[in-house]
PDB file of C-alpha atoms in Angstrom:
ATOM      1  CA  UNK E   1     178.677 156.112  87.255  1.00  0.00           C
ATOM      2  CA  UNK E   2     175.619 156.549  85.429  1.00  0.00           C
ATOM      3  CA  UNK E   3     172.095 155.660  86.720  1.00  0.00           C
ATOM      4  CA  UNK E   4     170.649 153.088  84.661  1.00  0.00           C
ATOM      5  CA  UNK E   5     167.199 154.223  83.444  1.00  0.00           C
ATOM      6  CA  UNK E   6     164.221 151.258  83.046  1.00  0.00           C
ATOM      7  CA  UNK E   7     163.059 150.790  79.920  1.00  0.00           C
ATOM      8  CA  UNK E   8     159.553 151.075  78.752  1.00  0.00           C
ATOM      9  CA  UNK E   9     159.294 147.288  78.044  1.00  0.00           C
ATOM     10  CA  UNK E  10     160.284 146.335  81.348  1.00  0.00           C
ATOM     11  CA  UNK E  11     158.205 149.108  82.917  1.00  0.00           C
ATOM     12  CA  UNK E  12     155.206 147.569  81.242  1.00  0.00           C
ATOM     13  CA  UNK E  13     156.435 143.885  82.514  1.00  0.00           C
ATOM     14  CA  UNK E  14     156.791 145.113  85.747  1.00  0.00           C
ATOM     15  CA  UNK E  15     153.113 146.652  85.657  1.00  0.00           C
ATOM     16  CA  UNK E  16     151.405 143.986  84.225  1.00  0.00           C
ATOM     17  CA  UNK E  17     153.134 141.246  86.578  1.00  0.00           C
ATOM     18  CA  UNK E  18     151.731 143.650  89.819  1.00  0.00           C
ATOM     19  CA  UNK E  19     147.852 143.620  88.005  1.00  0.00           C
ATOM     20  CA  UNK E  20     147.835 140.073  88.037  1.00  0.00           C
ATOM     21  CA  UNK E  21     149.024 139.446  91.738  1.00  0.00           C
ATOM     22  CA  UNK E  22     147.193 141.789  93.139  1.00  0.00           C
ATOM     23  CA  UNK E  23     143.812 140.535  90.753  1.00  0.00           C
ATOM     24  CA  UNK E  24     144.910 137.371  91.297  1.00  0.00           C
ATOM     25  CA  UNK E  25     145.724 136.510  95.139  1.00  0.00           C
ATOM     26  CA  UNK E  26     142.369 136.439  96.663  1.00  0.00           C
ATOM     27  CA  UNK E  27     141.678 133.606  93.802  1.00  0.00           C
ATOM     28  CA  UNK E  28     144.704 131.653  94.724  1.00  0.00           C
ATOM     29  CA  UNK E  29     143.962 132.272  98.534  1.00  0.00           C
ATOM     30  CA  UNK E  30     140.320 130.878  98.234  1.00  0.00           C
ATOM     31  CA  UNK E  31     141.452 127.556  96.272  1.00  0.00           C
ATOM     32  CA  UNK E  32     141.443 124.544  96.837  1.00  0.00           C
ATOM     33  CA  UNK E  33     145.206 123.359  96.906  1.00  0.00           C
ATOM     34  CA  UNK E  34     148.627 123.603  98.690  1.00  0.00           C
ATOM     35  CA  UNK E  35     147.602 127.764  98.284  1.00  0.00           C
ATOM     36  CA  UNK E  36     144.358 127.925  99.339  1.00  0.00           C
ATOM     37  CA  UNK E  37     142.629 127.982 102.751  1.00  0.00           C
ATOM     38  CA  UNK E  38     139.457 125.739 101.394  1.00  0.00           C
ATOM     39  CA  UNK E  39     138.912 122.401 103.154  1.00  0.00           C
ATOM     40  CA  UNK E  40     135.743 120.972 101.212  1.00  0.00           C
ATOM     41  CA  UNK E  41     136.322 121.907  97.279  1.00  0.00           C
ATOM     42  CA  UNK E  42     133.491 123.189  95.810  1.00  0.00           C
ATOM     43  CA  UNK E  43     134.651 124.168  91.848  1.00  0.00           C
ATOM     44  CA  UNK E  44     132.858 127.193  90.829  1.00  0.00           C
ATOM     45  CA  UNK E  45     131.289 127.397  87.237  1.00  0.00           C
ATOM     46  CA  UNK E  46     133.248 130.546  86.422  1.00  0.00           C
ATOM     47  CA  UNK E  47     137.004 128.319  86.402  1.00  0.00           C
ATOM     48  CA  UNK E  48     138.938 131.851  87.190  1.00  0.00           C
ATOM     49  CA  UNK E  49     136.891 132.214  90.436  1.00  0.00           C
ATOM     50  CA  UNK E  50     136.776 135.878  91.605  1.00  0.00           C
ATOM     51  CA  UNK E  51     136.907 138.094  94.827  1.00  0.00           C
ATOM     52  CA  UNK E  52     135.298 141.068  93.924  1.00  0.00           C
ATOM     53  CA  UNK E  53     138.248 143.497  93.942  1.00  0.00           C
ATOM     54  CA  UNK E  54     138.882 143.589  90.177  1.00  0.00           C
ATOM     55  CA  UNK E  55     136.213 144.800  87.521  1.00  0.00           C
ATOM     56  CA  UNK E  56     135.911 143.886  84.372  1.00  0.00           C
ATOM     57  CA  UNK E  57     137.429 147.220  83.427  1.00  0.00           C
ATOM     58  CA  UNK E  58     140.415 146.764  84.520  1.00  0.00           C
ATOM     59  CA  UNK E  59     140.735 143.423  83.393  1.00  0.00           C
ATOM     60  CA  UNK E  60     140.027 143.883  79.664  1.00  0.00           C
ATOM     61  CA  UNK E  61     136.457 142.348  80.102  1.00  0.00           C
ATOM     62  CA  UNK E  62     137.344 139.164  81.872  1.00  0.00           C
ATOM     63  CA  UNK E  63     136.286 138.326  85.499  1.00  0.00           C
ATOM     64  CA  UNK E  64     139.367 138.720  86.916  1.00  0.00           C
ATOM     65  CA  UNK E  65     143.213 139.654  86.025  1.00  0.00           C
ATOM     66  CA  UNK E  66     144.612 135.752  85.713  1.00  0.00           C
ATOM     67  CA  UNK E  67     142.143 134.900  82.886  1.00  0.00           C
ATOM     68  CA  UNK E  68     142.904 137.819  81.164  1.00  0.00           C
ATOM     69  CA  UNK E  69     146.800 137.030  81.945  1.00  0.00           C
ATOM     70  CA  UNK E  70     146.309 133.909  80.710  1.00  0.00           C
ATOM     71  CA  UNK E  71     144.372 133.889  77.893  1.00  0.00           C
ATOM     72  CA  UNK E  72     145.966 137.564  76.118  1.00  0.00           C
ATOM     73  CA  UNK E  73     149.658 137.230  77.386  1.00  0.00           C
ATOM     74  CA  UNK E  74     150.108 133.933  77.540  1.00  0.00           C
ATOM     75  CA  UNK E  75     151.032 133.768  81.544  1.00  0.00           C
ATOM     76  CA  UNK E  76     150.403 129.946  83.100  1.00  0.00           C
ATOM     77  CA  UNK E  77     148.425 130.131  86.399  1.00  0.00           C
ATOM     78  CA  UNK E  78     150.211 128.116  89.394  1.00  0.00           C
ATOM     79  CA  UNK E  79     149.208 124.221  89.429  1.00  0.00           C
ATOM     80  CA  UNK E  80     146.533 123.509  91.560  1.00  0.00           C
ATOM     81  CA  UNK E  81     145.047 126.489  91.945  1.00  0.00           C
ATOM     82  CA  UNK E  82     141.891 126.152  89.483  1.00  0.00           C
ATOM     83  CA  UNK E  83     138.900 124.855  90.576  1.00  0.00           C
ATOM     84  CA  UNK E  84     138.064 123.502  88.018  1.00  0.00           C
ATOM     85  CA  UNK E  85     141.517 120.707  88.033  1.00  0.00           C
ATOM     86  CA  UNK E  86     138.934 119.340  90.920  1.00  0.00           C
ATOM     87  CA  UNK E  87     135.791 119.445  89.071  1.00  0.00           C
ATOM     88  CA  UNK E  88     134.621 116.178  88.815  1.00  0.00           C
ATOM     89  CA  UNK E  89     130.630 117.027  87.368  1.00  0.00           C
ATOM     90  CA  UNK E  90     129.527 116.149  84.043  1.00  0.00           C
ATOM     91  CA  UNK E  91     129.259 119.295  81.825  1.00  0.00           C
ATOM     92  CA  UNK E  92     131.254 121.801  79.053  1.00  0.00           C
ATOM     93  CA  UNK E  93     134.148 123.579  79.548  1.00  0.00           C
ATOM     94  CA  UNK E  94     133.904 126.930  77.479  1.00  0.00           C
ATOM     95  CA  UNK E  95     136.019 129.669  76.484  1.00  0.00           C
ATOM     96  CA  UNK E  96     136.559 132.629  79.298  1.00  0.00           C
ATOM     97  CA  UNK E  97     137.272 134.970  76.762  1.00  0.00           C
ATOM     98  CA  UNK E  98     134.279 134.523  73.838  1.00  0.00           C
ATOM     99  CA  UNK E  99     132.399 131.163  75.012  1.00  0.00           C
ATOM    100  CA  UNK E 100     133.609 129.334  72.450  1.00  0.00           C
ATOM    101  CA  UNK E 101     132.833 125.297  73.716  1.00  0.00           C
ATOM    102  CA  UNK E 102     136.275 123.807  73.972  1.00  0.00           C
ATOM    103  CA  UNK E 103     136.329 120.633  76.225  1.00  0.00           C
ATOM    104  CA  UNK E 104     133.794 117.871  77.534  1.00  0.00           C
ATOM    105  CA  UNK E 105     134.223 116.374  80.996  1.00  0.00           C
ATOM    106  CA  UNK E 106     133.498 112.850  79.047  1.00  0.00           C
ATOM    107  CA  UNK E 107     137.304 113.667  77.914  1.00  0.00           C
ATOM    108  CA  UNK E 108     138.476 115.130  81.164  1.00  0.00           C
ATOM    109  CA  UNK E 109     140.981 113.290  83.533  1.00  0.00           C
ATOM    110  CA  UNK E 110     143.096 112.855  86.999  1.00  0.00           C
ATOM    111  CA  UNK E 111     146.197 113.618  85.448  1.00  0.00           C
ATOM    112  CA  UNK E 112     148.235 114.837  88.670  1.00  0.00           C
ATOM    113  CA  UNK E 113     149.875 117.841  86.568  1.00  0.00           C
ATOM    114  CA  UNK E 114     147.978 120.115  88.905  1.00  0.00           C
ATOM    115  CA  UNK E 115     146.218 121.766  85.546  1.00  0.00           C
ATOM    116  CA  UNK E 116     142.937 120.523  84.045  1.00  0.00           C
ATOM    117  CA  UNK E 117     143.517 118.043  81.288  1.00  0.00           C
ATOM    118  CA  UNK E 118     141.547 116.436  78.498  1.00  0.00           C
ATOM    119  CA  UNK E 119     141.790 113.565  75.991  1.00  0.00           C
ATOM    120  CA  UNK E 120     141.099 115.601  72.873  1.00  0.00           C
ATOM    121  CA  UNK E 121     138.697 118.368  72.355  1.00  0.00           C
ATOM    122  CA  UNK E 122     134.950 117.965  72.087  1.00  0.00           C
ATOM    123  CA  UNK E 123     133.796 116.734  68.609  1.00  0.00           C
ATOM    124  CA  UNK E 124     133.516 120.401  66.961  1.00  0.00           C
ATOM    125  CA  UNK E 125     135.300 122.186  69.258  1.00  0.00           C
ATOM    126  CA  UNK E 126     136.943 125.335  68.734  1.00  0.00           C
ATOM    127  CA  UNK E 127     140.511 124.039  69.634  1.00  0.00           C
ATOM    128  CA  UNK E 128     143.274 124.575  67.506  1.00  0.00           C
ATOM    129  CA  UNK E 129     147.245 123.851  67.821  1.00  0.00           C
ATOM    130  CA  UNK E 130     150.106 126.454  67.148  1.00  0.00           C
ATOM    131  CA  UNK E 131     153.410 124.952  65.672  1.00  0.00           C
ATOM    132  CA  UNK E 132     152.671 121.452  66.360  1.00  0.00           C
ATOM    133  CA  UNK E 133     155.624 119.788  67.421  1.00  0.00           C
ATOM    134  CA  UNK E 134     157.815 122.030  67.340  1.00  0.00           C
ATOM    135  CA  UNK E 135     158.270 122.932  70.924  1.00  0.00           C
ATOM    136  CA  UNK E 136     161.725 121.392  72.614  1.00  0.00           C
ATOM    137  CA  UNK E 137     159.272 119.904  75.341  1.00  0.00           C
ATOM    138  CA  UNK E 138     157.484 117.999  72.667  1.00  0.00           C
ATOM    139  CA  UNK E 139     154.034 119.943  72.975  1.00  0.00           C
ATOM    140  CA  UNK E 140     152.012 122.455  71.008  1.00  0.00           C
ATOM    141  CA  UNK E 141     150.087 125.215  72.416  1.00  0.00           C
ATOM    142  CA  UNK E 142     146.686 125.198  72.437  1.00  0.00           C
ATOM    143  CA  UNK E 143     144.827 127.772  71.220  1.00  0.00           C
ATOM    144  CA  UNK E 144     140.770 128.998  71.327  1.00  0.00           C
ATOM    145  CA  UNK E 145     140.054 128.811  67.561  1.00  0.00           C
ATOM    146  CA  UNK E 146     137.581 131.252  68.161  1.00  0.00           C
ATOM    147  CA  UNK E 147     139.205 134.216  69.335  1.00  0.00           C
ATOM    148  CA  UNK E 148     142.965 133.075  69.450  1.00  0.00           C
ATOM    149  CA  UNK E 149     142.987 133.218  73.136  1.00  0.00           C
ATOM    150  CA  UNK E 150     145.724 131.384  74.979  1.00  0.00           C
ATOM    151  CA  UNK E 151     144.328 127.922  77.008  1.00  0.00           C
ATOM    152  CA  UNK E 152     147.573 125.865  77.018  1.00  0.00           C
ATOM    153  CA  UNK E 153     149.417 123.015  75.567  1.00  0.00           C
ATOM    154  CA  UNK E 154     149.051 119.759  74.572  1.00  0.00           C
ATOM    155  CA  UNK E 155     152.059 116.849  75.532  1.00  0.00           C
ATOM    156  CA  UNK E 156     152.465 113.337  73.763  1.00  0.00           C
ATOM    157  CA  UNK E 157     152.332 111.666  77.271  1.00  0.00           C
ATOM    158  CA  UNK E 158     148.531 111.266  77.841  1.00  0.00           C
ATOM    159  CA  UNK E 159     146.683 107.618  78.728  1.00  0.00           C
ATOM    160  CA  UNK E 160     146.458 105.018  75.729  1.00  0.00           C
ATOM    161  CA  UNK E 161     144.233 102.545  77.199  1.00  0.00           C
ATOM    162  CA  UNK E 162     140.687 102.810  78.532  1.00  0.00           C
ATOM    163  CA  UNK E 163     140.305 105.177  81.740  1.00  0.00           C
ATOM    164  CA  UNK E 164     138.129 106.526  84.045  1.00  0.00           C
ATOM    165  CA  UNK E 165     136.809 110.416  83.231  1.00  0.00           C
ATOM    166  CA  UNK E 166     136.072 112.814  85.814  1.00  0.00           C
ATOM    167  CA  UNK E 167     132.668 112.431  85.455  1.00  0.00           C
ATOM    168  CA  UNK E 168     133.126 108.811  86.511  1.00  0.00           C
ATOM    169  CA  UNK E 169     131.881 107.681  81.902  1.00  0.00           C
ATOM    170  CA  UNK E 170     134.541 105.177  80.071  1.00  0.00           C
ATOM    171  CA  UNK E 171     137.006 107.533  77.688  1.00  0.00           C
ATOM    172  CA  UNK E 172     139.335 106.146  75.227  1.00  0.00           C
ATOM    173  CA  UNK E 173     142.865 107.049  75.513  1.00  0.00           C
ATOM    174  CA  UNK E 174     144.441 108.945  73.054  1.00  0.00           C
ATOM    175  CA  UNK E 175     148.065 109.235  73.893  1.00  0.00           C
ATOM    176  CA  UNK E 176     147.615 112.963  74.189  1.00  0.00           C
ATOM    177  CA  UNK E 177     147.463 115.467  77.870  1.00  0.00           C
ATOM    178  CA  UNK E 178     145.660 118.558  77.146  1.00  0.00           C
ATOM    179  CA  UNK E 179     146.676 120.667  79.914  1.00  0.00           C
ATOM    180  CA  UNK E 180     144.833 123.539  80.119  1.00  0.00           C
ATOM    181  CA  UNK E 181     144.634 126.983  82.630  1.00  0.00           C
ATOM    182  CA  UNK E 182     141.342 126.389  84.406  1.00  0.00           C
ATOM    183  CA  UNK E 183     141.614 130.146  84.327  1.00  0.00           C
ATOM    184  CA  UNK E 184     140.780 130.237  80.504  1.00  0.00           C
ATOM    185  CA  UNK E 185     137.665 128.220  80.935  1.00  0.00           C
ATOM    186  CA  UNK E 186     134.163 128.573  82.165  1.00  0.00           C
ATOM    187  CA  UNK E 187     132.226 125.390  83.161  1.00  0.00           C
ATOM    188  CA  UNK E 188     128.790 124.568  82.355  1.00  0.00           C
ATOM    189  CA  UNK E 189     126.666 121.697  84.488  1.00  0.00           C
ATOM    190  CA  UNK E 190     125.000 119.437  82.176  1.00  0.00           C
ATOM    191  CA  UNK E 191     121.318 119.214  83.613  1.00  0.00           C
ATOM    192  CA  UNK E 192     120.099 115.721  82.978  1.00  0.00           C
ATOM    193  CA  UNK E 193     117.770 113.555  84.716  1.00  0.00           C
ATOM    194  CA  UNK E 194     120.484 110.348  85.357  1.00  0.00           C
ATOM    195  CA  UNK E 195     123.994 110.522  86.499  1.00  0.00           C
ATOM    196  CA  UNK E 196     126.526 109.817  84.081  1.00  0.00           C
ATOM    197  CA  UNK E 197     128.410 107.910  86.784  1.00  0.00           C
ATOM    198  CA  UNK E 198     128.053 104.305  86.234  1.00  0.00           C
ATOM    199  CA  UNK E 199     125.975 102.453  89.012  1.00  0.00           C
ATOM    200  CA  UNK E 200     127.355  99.494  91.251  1.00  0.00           C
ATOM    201  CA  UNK E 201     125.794  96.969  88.523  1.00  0.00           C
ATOM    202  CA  UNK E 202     126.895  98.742  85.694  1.00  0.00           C
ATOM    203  CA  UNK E 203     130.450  99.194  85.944  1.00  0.00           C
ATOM    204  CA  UNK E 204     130.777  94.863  87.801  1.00  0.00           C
ATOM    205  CA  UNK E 205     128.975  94.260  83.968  1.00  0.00           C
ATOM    206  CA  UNK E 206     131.822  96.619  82.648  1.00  0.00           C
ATOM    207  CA  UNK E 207     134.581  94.839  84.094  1.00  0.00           C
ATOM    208  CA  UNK E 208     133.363  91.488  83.758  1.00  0.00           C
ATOM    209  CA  UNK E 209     133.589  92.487  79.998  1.00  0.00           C
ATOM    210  CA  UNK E 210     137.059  93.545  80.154  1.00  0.00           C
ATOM    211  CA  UNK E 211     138.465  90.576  82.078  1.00  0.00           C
ATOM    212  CA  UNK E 212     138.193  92.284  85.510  1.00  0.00           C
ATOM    213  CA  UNK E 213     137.250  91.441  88.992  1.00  0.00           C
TER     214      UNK E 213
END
């Protein structure tokens, strides 16, 4: 019987899948999540996080092997890995690959996906959808209209009434989950003197307003 001989596409799958473990382990390992050893989460501003095995050489310029993963082959990073599905600071979420804004966390919400997700896009971002619609799931992937880079997709499921964002501001629902690879994003800290949280006075006012208690 003849010995089957691997192919060269399945030799490269098989290489690429062992860069991204290995890159990727000490990420998943320090994470908060069912994965990770970390008992206070702490996001950090980079989203991919990194141990300091892998250089940017040998990730084609990105921090570490998952974003590139991510963001150039299209690979989805495990749920609840990111840090940045805990962040919970008011701020930008930008493009890992070419720092192209993308998100707000005035749009960012608990959605219990175990991915990031967003409302919409921030007003001029560079987000764009591939095939919209046409996936069997219902969703579209979402794309960095700067450089093309993978981020994720977008379902018809989101919130349609008022909510809560991460960053504790009122968003309007929009009947659409952006779920996004924390991977594929860098976070920014918006510096400003007052918290966007509401205070204790504010948010009573607030739901006086809306009929609550």
């Amino acid at each position: 019987m003849a010995r089957r001989t691997p192919s060269a596409g399945m030799a490269l799958r098989l290489a690429t899948g062992c860069l991204v473990l290995s890159g990727s382990w000490g990420f998943i390992r320090n994470s908060p999540g069912p994965l990770g050893g970390q008992r206070h989460i702490r996001a950090k501003a980079d989203g991919g996080g990194s141990d300091g095995t892998s250089s940017p050489e040998k990730s084609g310029g990105f921090p570490n092997p998952l974003s590139w993963a991510v963001l150039r082959l299209k690979f989805t990073e495990p749920k609840f890995t990111s840090p940045l599905n805990y962040e919970k600071r008011a701020g930008a979420y930008t493009c890992q690959g070419c720092g192209a804004v993308l998100f707000d966390s005035s749009a960012k919400y608990e959605s219990g996906s175990g991915w990031p997700a967003f409302l919409a896009p921030v007003e001029g971002g560079d987000v764009k959808l591939e095939s919209p619609g046409k996936d069997m799931f219902g969703r579209s992937e979402v794309l960095c209209g700067k450089c093309d880079g993978h981020l994720g997709h977008v379902f018809p499921d989101g919130p349609r009434k008022e909510l809560f964002a991460a960053d504790g501001s009122w968003a309007e629902g929009t009947g659409r989950r952006y779920c996004i690879n924390g991977a594929a994003m860098k976070f920014a800290p918006r510096e400003t003197g007052a918290s966007s949280r509401l205070s204790a006075e504010e948010q009573e006012q607030r739901d006086f307003e809306r009929g609550g208690k």
